[in-house]
């Protein structure tokens, strides 16, 4: 089973740091960024416009603890992605399922309905929520983390459980939980783990909750938790479509080594990653941007809504030329 371990993992990062200390990330040039998008001349006008690079900032050189300082990735151009023949949705496997693991309390969790709506807008696919299941000891291995003293669930058990329950019409099933996770007894924790060939994954939002670190819930608490969870949900789900981490622009597909770095990731996809997802799903980019814009307005993500509105205007204008 080929596993894409979501290595936004502190322990692995520290271990790898020594091994890769000497390798420095080289920022792609503008030519390399354009090459990663690939030729767009034969594409429909709106899509072609959506794949232009104006308004997308290059990814900055990483600081010491950042993802690319620790994991020297070389990027995945659109053509490379296509050559890898990743899973694509089809008439039979067409639904993204979110399996809730344990309940999501209103006070300490993002709204699962808002997450569902966000994923549906982002992927332009049907997204369904499966009723919560309890992580019963005996079915799922758990332990108490020595540092946090909180319960943690072994990801391997969850992935196996999800695999046995994959609905026939599922493109993928993602277990989402507010419980903390670990992938192996030797690890401190993991944000999530997925097997994209098996089409199952599990992700925890526990460490995106400011309360996890003992911080008080201020006025923007719910908005912050929703924004972080929406980002991790789309990032991890996009891995299920075969998208690797992005090194070309500031993008939701950038790797992230710590909370500050993941907070700095924008919500939308850059042109390289947008092209991959659009090719995989075949969605209308105007609708993708329209629904993302509407969602950001509803959620009170003003900055993102304004940025997406600008892009949407340009793409729509091109469509109507
Ligand atoms: Zn990732
Ligand atoms: Zn990208």
mmCIF file of C-alpha atoms and ligand atoms in Angstrom:
data_model
loop_
_atom_site.group_PDB
_atom_site.id
_atom_site.type_symbol
_atom_site.label_atom_id
_atom_site.label_comp_id
_atom_site.label_asym_id
_atom_site.label_seq_id
_atom_site.Cartn_x
_atom_site.Cartn_y
_atom_site.Cartn_z
ATOM 1 C CA UNK A 1 0.000 0.000 0.000
ATOM 2 C CA UNK A 2 1.519 3.274 -1.045
ATOM 3 C CA UNK A 3 1.071 5.734 1.732
ATOM 4 C CA UNK A 4 1.284 9.468 1.457
ATOM 5 C CA UNK A 5 2.066 10.175 5.027
ATOM 6 C CA UNK A 6 1.162 13.740 5.699
ATOM 7 C CA UNK A 7 4.460 14.740 7.045
ATOM 8 C CA UNK A 8 3.394 17.951 8.680
ATOM 9 C CA UNK A 9 4.904 16.123 11.598
ATOM 10 C CA UNK A 10 7.226 17.619 14.127
ATOM 11 C CA UNK A 11 9.236 14.524 14.998
ATOM 12 C CA UNK A 12 10.059 13.616 11.423
ATOM 13 C CA UNK A 13 10.985 17.190 10.701
ATOM 14 C CA UNK A 14 13.519 17.280 13.487
ATOM 15 C CA UNK A 15 14.998 13.966 12.420
ATOM 16 C CA UNK A 16 15.265 15.018 8.806
ATOM 17 C CA UNK A 17 16.738 18.391 9.621
ATOM 18 C CA UNK A 18 20.170 16.937 10.305
ATOM 19 C CA UNK A 19 20.144 14.826 7.145
ATOM 20 C CA UNK A 20 19.222 17.661 4.795
ATOM 21 C CA UNK A 21 20.927 20.577 6.493
ATOM 22 C CA UNK A 22 23.212 21.247 3.560
ATOM 23 C CA UNK A 23 20.470 21.286 0.899
ATOM 24 C CA UNK A 24 18.989 24.680 0.259
ATOM 25 C CA UNK A 25 15.669 25.241 -1.454
ATOM 26 C CA UNK A 26 16.058 27.060 -4.740
ATOM 27 C CA UNK A 27 13.204 29.348 -5.605
ATOM 28 C CA UNK A 28 11.854 28.570 -9.069
ATOM 29 C CA UNK A 29 12.329 31.336 -11.635
ATOM 30 C CA UNK A 30 9.345 32.877 -13.439
ATOM 31 C CA UNK A 31 10.171 30.706 -16.476
ATOM 32 C CA UNK A 32 10.147 27.589 -14.305
ATOM 33 C CA UNK A 33 6.790 28.584 -12.807
ATOM 34 C CA UNK A 34 5.288 29.072 -16.243
ATOM 35 C CA UNK A 35 6.750 25.750 -17.365
ATOM 36 C CA UNK A 36 5.139 24.061 -14.347
ATOM 37 C CA UNK A 37 1.736 25.352 -15.480
ATOM 38 C CA UNK A 38 2.465 24.199 -19.036
ATOM 39 C CA UNK A 39 1.117 25.504 -22.366
ATOM 40 C CA UNK A 40 -2.415 26.892 -22.052
ATOM 41 C CA UNK A 41 -3.061 28.172 -25.597
ATOM 42 C CA UNK A 42 -5.500 25.405 -26.518
ATOM 43 C CA UNK A 43 -7.604 25.821 -23.349
ATOM 44 C CA UNK A 44 -10.992 27.598 -23.090
ATOM 45 C CA UNK A 45 -10.592 31.376 -22.509
ATOM 46 C CA UNK A 46 -11.793 31.492 -18.881
ATOM 47 C CA UNK A 47 -9.581 28.587 -17.849
ATOM 48 C CA UNK A 48 -6.611 30.084 -19.665
ATOM 49 C CA UNK A 49 -7.156 33.346 -17.782
ATOM 50 C CA UNK A 50 -7.465 31.491 -14.467
ATOM 51 C CA UNK A 51 -4.047 29.953 -15.108
ATOM 52 C CA UNK A 52 -2.180 33.260 -15.504
ATOM 53 C CA UNK A 53 0.266 34.124 -12.755
ATOM 54 C CA UNK A 54 -0.534 37.797 -12.103
ATOM 55 C CA UNK A 55 -1.589 38.311 -8.503
ATOM 56 C CA UNK A 56 0.086 35.127 -7.236
ATOM 57 C CA UNK A 57 3.132 35.693 -5.053
ATOM 58 C CA UNK A 58 6.106 33.337 -5.330
ATOM 59 C CA UNK A 59 6.872 31.244 -2.287
ATOM 60 C CA UNK A 60 9.524 33.021 -0.189
ATOM 61 C CA UNK A 61 12.833 31.402 0.767
ATOM 62 C CA UNK A 62 12.145 29.223 3.833
ATOM 63 C CA UNK A 63 13.328 30.161 7.317
ATOM 64 C CA UNK A 64 15.138 27.627 9.483
ATOM 65 C CA UNK A 65 12.139 25.678 10.813
ATOM 66 C CA UNK A 66 9.972 26.010 7.708
ATOM 67 C CA UNK A 67 8.837 23.066 5.632
ATOM 68 C CA UNK A 68 11.193 23.483 2.673
ATOM 69 C CA UNK A 69 14.218 24.073 4.907
ATOM 70 C CA UNK A 70 13.593 20.636 6.369
ATOM 71 C CA UNK A 71 12.029 18.773 3.417
ATOM 72 C CA UNK A 72 13.809 19.844 0.216
ATOM 73 C CA UNK A 73 11.047 19.161 -2.318
ATOM 74 C CA UNK A 74 11.543 19.772 -6.020
ATOM 75 C CA UNK A 75 7.910 20.429 -6.954
ATOM 76 C CA UNK A 76 5.428 18.668 -9.216
ATOM 77 C CA UNK A 77 4.706 20.354 -12.534
ATOM 78 C CA UNK A 78 1.304 19.820 -14.174
ATOM 79 C CA UNK A 79 2.768 17.446 -16.794
ATOM 80 C CA UNK A 80 4.499 15.336 -14.126
ATOM 81 C CA UNK A 81 1.233 15.119 -12.199
ATOM 82 C CA UNK A 82 -0.628 13.951 -15.304
ATOM 83 C CA UNK A 83 2.031 11.357 -16.129
ATOM 84 C CA UNK A 84 1.612 9.814 -12.684
ATOM 85 C CA UNK A 85 -1.974 8.848 -13.638
ATOM 86 C CA UNK A 86 -3.560 9.758 -10.309
ATOM 87 C CA UNK A 87 -7.056 8.639 -9.284
ATOM 88 C CA UNK A 88 -9.763 10.759 -10.904
ATOM 89 C CA UNK A 89 -13.451 10.899 -10.062
ATOM 90 C CA UNK A 90 -15.748 9.203 -12.569
ATOM 91 C CA UNK A 91 -19.466 8.434 -12.972
ATOM 92 C CA UNK A 92 -19.276 5.742 -10.294
ATOM 93 C CA UNK A 93 -16.748 7.144 -7.829
ATOM 94 C CA UNK A 94 -17.882 10.706 -7.547
ATOM 95 C CA UNK A 95 -18.556 11.629 -3.919
ATOM 96 C CA UNK A 96 -16.195 12.926 -1.241
ATOM 97 C CA UNK A 97 -17.277 11.507 2.118
ATOM 98 C CA UNK A 98 -16.349 13.028 5.453
ATOM 99 C CA UNK A 99 -16.557 10.489 8.235
ATOM 100 C CA UNK A 100 -16.831 12.188 11.620
ATOM 101 C CA UNK A 101 -14.859 10.363 14.267
ATOM 102 C CA UNK A 102 -16.327 11.181 17.681
ATOM 103 C CA UNK A 103 -18.650 14.141 18.008
ATOM 104 C CA UNK A 104 -17.791 17.704 17.039
ATOM 105 C CA UNK A 105 -18.921 19.878 19.934
ATOM 106 C CA UNK A 106 -20.244 23.284 18.934
ATOM 107 C CA UNK A 107 -17.961 25.075 21.374
ATOM 108 C CA UNK A 108 -14.631 23.428 20.506
ATOM 109 C CA UNK A 109 -14.986 22.381 16.864
ATOM 110 C CA UNK A 110 -15.433 23.938 13.441
ATOM 111 C CA UNK A 111 -18.922 23.678 11.947
ATOM 112 C CA UNK A 112 -18.953 20.415 9.984
ATOM 113 C CA UNK A 113 -21.703 21.778 7.720
ATOM 114 C CA UNK A 114 -19.518 24.784 6.857
ATOM 115 C CA UNK A 115 -16.606 22.430 6.149
ATOM 116 C CA UNK A 116 -18.854 20.349 3.901
ATOM 117 C CA UNK A 117 -19.955 23.439 1.983
ATOM 118 C CA UNK A 118 -16.383 24.637 1.645
ATOM 119 C CA UNK A 119 -15.119 21.324 0.269
ATOM 120 C CA UNK A 120 -18.095 21.169 -2.153
ATOM 121 C CA UNK A 121 -17.240 24.661 -3.466
ATOM 122 C CA UNK A 122 -13.521 23.973 -3.673
ATOM 123 C CA UNK A 123 -13.734 20.602 -5.453
ATOM 124 C CA UNK A 124 -17.054 21.264 -7.220
ATOM 125 C CA UNK A 125 -18.133 17.786 -6.193
ATOM 126 C CA UNK A 126 -20.820 16.349 -3.991
ATOM 127 C CA UNK A 127 -19.580 16.123 -0.396
ATOM 128 C CA UNK A 128 -21.482 14.076 2.181
ATOM 129 C CA UNK A 129 -21.022 13.798 5.915
ATOM 130 C CA UNK A 130 -21.296 10.353 7.492
ATOM 131 C CA UNK A 131 -22.739 10.141 10.997
ATOM 132 C CA UNK A 132 -20.146 10.231 13.787
ATOM 133 C CA UNK A 133 -18.715 6.982 15.060
ATOM 134 C CA UNK A 134 -17.217 6.549 18.476
ATOM 135 C CA UNK A 135 -13.616 5.466 18.670
ATOM 136 C CA UNK A 136 -14.290 2.533 20.955
ATOM 137 C CA UNK A 137 -11.248 1.070 22.739
ATOM 138 C CA UNK A 138 -10.715 -2.422 21.340
ATOM 139 C CA UNK A 139 -11.640 -1.341 17.788
ATOM 140 C CA UNK A 140 -9.150 1.533 17.752
ATOM 141 C CA UNK A 141 -5.827 1.536 19.582
ATOM 142 C CA UNK A 142 -5.348 4.611 21.728
ATOM 143 C CA UNK A 143 -2.870 5.940 24.267
ATOM 144 C CA UNK A 144 -2.372 8.961 26.493
ATOM 145 C CA UNK A 145 0.264 11.361 25.179
ATOM 146 C CA UNK A 146 2.963 11.975 27.793
ATOM 147 C CA UNK A 147 3.354 15.681 26.988
ATOM 148 C CA UNK A 148 -0.242 16.761 26.517
ATOM 149 C CA UNK A 149 -1.833 14.030 28.699
ATOM 150 C CA UNK A 150 -4.583 13.862 26.069
ATOM 151 C CA UNK A 151 -5.936 10.727 24.398
ATOM 152 C CA UNK A 152 -4.502 9.906 20.986
ATOM 153 C CA UNK A 153 -5.801 7.447 18.385
ATOM 154 C CA UNK A 154 -3.574 5.253 16.190
ATOM 155 C CA UNK A 155 -4.082 6.348 12.561
ATOM 156 C CA UNK A 156 -3.368 2.852 11.152
ATOM 157 C CA UNK A 157 -6.462 1.431 12.863
ATOM 158 C CA UNK A 158 -8.645 4.239 11.535
ATOM 159 C CA UNK A 159 -7.373 3.819 7.958
ATOM 160 C CA UNK A 160 -8.058 0.075 8.087
ATOM 161 C CA UNK A 161 -11.546 0.707 9.495
ATOM 162 C CA UNK A 162 -12.347 3.275 6.787
ATOM 163 C CA UNK A 163 -11.078 0.975 4.032
ATOM 164 C CA UNK A 164 -13.563 -1.683 5.081
ATOM 165 C CA UNK A 165 -16.420 0.819 4.805
ATOM 166 C CA UNK A 166 -15.669 2.657 1.573
ATOM 167 C CA UNK A 167 -19.056 3.407 -0.043
ATOM 168 C CA UNK A 168 -19.377 2.253 -3.672
ATOM 169 C CA UNK A 169 -19.858 5.786 -4.955
ATOM 170 C CA UNK A 170 -16.975 7.234 -2.930
ATOM 171 C CA UNK A 171 -14.093 8.957 -4.639
ATOM 172 C CA UNK A 172 -12.535 9.034 -1.195
ATOM 173 C CA UNK A 173 -13.446 8.916 2.477
ATOM 174 C CA UNK A 174 -11.751 11.235 4.913
ATOM 175 C CA UNK A 175 -12.024 10.643 8.612
ATOM 176 C CA UNK A 176 -12.045 13.968 10.441
ATOM 177 C CA UNK A 177 -11.747 14.318 14.173
ATOM 178 C CA UNK A 178 -11.023 16.657 17.055
ATOM 179 C CA UNK A 179 -9.102 13.802 18.738
ATOM 180 C CA UNK A 180 -5.312 13.905 18.566
ATOM 181 C CA UNK A 181 -3.615 11.223 16.407
ATOM 182 C CA UNK A 182 -0.371 9.233 16.277
ATOM 183 C CA UNK A 183 0.945 7.021 13.452
ATOM 184 C CA UNK A 184 3.309 4.788 15.406
ATOM 185 C CA UNK A 185 4.236 4.332 19.096
ATOM 186 C CA UNK A 186 7.607 6.035 18.474
ATOM 187 C CA UNK A 187 5.980 9.260 17.234
ATOM 188 C CA UNK A 188 4.782 12.158 19.341
ATOM 189 C CA UNK A 189 1.772 12.956 17.153
ATOM 190 C CA UNK A 190 0.624 13.351 13.558
ATOM 191 C CA UNK A 191 -1.824 15.800 11.980
ATOM 192 C CA UNK A 192 -3.049 13.111 9.620
ATOM 193 C CA UNK A 193 -2.263 10.190 7.388
ATOM 194 C CA UNK A 194 -3.670 9.059 4.061
ATOM 195 C CA UNK A 195 -3.385 6.285 1.544
ATOM 196 C CA UNK A 196 -4.294 7.832 -1.756
ATOM 197 C CA UNK A 197 -4.286 4.558 -3.690
ATOM 198 C CA UNK A 198 -6.730 3.120 -1.133
ATOM 199 C CA UNK A 199 -8.662 6.441 -1.181
ATOM 200 C CA UNK A 200 -8.870 6.824 2.588
ATOM 201 C CA UNK A 201 -7.358 9.335 4.963
ATOM 202 C CA UNK A 202 -7.724 10.587 8.502
ATOM 203 C CA UNK A 203 -7.028 14.109 9.752
ATOM 204 C CA UNK A 204 -7.226 15.778 13.106
ATOM 205 C CA UNK A 205 -8.120 19.416 13.708
ATOM 206 C CA UNK A 206 -7.194 19.133 17.414
ATOM 207 C CA UNK A 207 -3.910 21.015 17.105
ATOM 208 C CA UNK A 208 -5.526 23.798 15.046
ATOM 209 C CA UNK A 209 -7.720 24.628 18.031
ATOM 210 C CA UNK A 210 -6.150 27.511 20.045
ATOM 211 C CA UNK A 211 -7.608 25.869 23.172
ATOM 212 C CA UNK A 212 -5.329 22.847 22.566
ATOM 213 C CA UNK A 213 -2.398 25.022 23.626
ATOM 214 C CA UNK A 214 -4.294 26.397 26.599
ATOM 215 C CA UNK A 215 -5.228 29.690 24.939
ATOM 216 C CA UNK A 216 -8.531 31.334 25.721
ATOM 217 C CA UNK A 217 -11.260 31.476 23.112
ATOM 218 C CA UNK A 218 -11.438 35.111 22.007
ATOM 219 C CA UNK A 219 -13.958 36.716 19.647
ATOM 220 C CA UNK A 220 -12.366 35.382 16.463
ATOM 221 C CA UNK A 221 -11.936 31.867 17.815
ATOM 222 C CA UNK A 222 -14.602 30.161 15.659
ATOM 223 C CA UNK A 223 -13.486 31.971 12.513
ATOM 224 C CA UNK A 224 -9.834 31.014 13.103
ATOM 225 C CA UNK A 225 -10.698 27.389 13.752
ATOM 226 C CA UNK A 226 -12.905 27.210 10.647
ATOM 227 C CA UNK A 227 -10.250 28.854 8.457
ATOM 228 C CA UNK A 228 -7.522 26.495 9.670
ATOM 229 C CA UNK A 229 -9.739 23.423 9.357
ATOM 230 C CA UNK A 230 -11.009 24.402 5.902
ATOM 231 C CA UNK A 231 -7.419 24.797 4.745
ATOM 232 C CA UNK A 232 -6.220 21.468 6.115
ATOM 233 C CA UNK A 233 -9.302 19.699 4.749
ATOM 234 C CA UNK A 234 -8.753 20.924 1.186
ATOM 235 C CA UNK A 235 -4.967 20.464 1.384
ATOM 236 C CA UNK A 236 -5.282 16.858 2.525
ATOM 237 C CA UNK A 237 -8.178 16.037 0.193
ATOM 238 C CA UNK A 238 -6.187 17.435 -2.752
ATOM 239 C CA UNK A 239 -3.420 14.943 -1.854
ATOM 240 C CA UNK A 240 -6.064 12.236 -2.487
ATOM 241 C CA UNK A 241 -6.275 13.513 -6.078
ATOM 242 C CA UNK A 242 -2.499 13.056 -6.397
ATOM 243 C CA UNK A 243 -1.480 16.704 -5.903
ATOM 244 C CA UNK A 244 1.945 16.911 -4.262
ATOM 245 C CA UNK A 245 3.184 19.908 -2.275
ATOM 246 C CA UNK A 246 3.543 23.161 -4.160
ATOM 247 C CA UNK A 247 6.828 25.084 -4.353
ATOM 248 C CA UNK A 248 5.847 27.536 -7.074
ATOM 249 C CA UNK A 249 3.607 30.087 -5.381
ATOM 250 C CA UNK A 250 2.032 30.856 -2.018
ATOM 251 C CA UNK A 251 -0.669 28.215 -2.229
ATOM 252 C CA UNK A 252 -2.864 26.057 -0.026
ATOM 253 C CA UNK A 253 -0.751 23.114 -1.248
ATOM 254 C CA UNK A 254 2.480 24.453 0.296
ATOM 255 C CA UNK A 255 3.961 22.066 2.846
ATOM 256 C CA UNK A 256 3.751 23.245 6.413
ATOM 257 C CA UNK A 257 5.975 22.427 9.339
ATOM 258 C CA UNK A 258 4.327 24.470 12.053
ATOM 259 C CA UNK A 259 1.149 26.348 12.826
ATOM 260 C CA UNK A 260 2.540 29.754 11.840
ATOM 261 C CA UNK A 261 3.476 28.393 8.419
ATOM 262 C CA UNK A 262 0.090 26.786 7.843
ATOM 263 C CA UNK A 263 -1.632 29.988 8.979
ATOM 264 C CA UNK A 264 0.373 31.843 6.312
ATOM 265 C CA UNK A 265 -0.929 29.587 3.519
ATOM 266 C CA UNK A 266 -3.702 31.183 1.481
ATOM 267 C CA UNK A 267 -7.031 29.393 0.979
ATOM 268 C CA UNK A 268 -7.008 29.131 -2.852
ATOM 269 C CA UNK A 269 -4.878 27.062 -5.204
ATOM 270 C CA UNK A 270 -2.133 28.663 -7.284
ATOM 271 C CA UNK A 271 -2.367 28.306 -11.107
ATOM 272 C CA UNK A 272 -0.168 25.153 -11.179
ATOM 273 C CA UNK A 273 -2.309 23.343 -8.605
ATOM 274 C CA UNK A 274 -5.577 24.723 -9.989
ATOM 275 C CA UNK A 275 -4.696 23.254 -13.384
ATOM 276 C CA UNK A 276 -4.091 19.827 -11.823
ATOM 277 C CA UNK A 277 -7.373 19.773 -9.919
ATOM 278 C CA UNK A 278 -9.363 21.196 -12.839
ATOM 279 C CA UNK A 279 -7.897 18.524 -15.140
ATOM 280 C CA UNK A 280 -8.757 15.814 -12.612
ATOM 281 C CA UNK A 281 -12.345 16.896 -11.901
ATOM 282 C CA UNK A 282 -13.138 18.886 -15.057
ATOM 283 C CA UNK A 283 -14.930 21.661 -13.163
ATOM 284 C CA UNK A 284 -15.894 25.107 -14.397
ATOM 285 C CA UNK A 285 -13.308 27.534 -12.948
ATOM 286 C CA UNK A 286 -15.852 30.364 -12.859
ATOM 287 C CA UNK A 287 -18.171 28.303 -10.654
ATOM 288 C CA UNK A 288 -15.191 27.222 -8.508
ATOM 289 C CA UNK A 289 -14.271 30.859 -7.849
ATOM 290 C CA UNK A 290 -17.914 32.006 -7.508
ATOM 291 C CA UNK A 291 -18.714 29.457 -4.832
ATOM 292 C CA UNK A 292 -15.429 29.985 -2.996
ATOM 293 C CA UNK A 293 -16.164 33.699 -2.986
ATOM 294 C CA UNK A 294 -19.677 33.190 -1.634
ATOM 295 C CA UNK A 295 -18.342 30.885 1.065
ATOM 296 C CA UNK A 296 -15.624 33.336 2.150
ATOM 297 C CA UNK A 297 -18.253 36.068 2.437
ATOM 298 C CA UNK A 298 -20.531 33.841 4.538
ATOM 299 C CA UNK A 299 -17.628 32.795 6.769
ATOM 300 C CA UNK A 300 -16.407 36.371 7.240
ATOM 301 C CA UNK A 301 -13.045 35.719 5.546
ATOM 302 C CA UNK A 302 -12.919 39.279 4.174
ATOM 303 C CA UNK A 303 -9.344 39.300 2.823
ATOM 304 C CA UNK A 304 -9.772 36.041 0.960
ATOM 305 C CA UNK A 305 -13.206 37.085 -0.358
ATOM 306 C CA UNK A 306 -11.728 40.315 -1.777
ATOM 307 C CA UNK A 307 -8.821 38.475 -3.399
ATOM 308 C CA UNK A 308 -11.037 35.825 -4.946
ATOM 309 C CA UNK A 309 -13.501 38.488 -6.151
ATOM 310 C CA UNK A 310 -10.714 40.140 -8.109
ATOM 311 C CA UNK A 311 -9.691 36.885 -9.775
ATOM 312 C CA UNK A 312 -13.314 36.003 -10.457
ATOM 313 C CA UNK A 313 -13.917 39.340 -12.173
ATOM 314 C CA UNK A 314 -10.943 38.810 -14.507
ATOM 315 C CA UNK A 315 -11.919 35.229 -15.336
ATOM 316 C CA UNK A 316 -15.580 36.163 -15.944
ATOM 317 C CA UNK A 317 -14.583 39.049 -18.231
ATOM 318 C CA UNK A 318 -12.487 36.673 -20.302
ATOM 319 C CA UNK A 319 -15.354 34.177 -20.462
ATOM 320 C CA UNK A 320 -17.718 36.808 -21.910
ATOM 321 C CA UNK A 321 -15.305 38.256 -24.484
HETATM 322 ZN ZN1 LIG B 1 0.585 17.939 2.778
HETATM 323 ZN ZN1 LIG B 2 0.212 25.540 -5.825
#
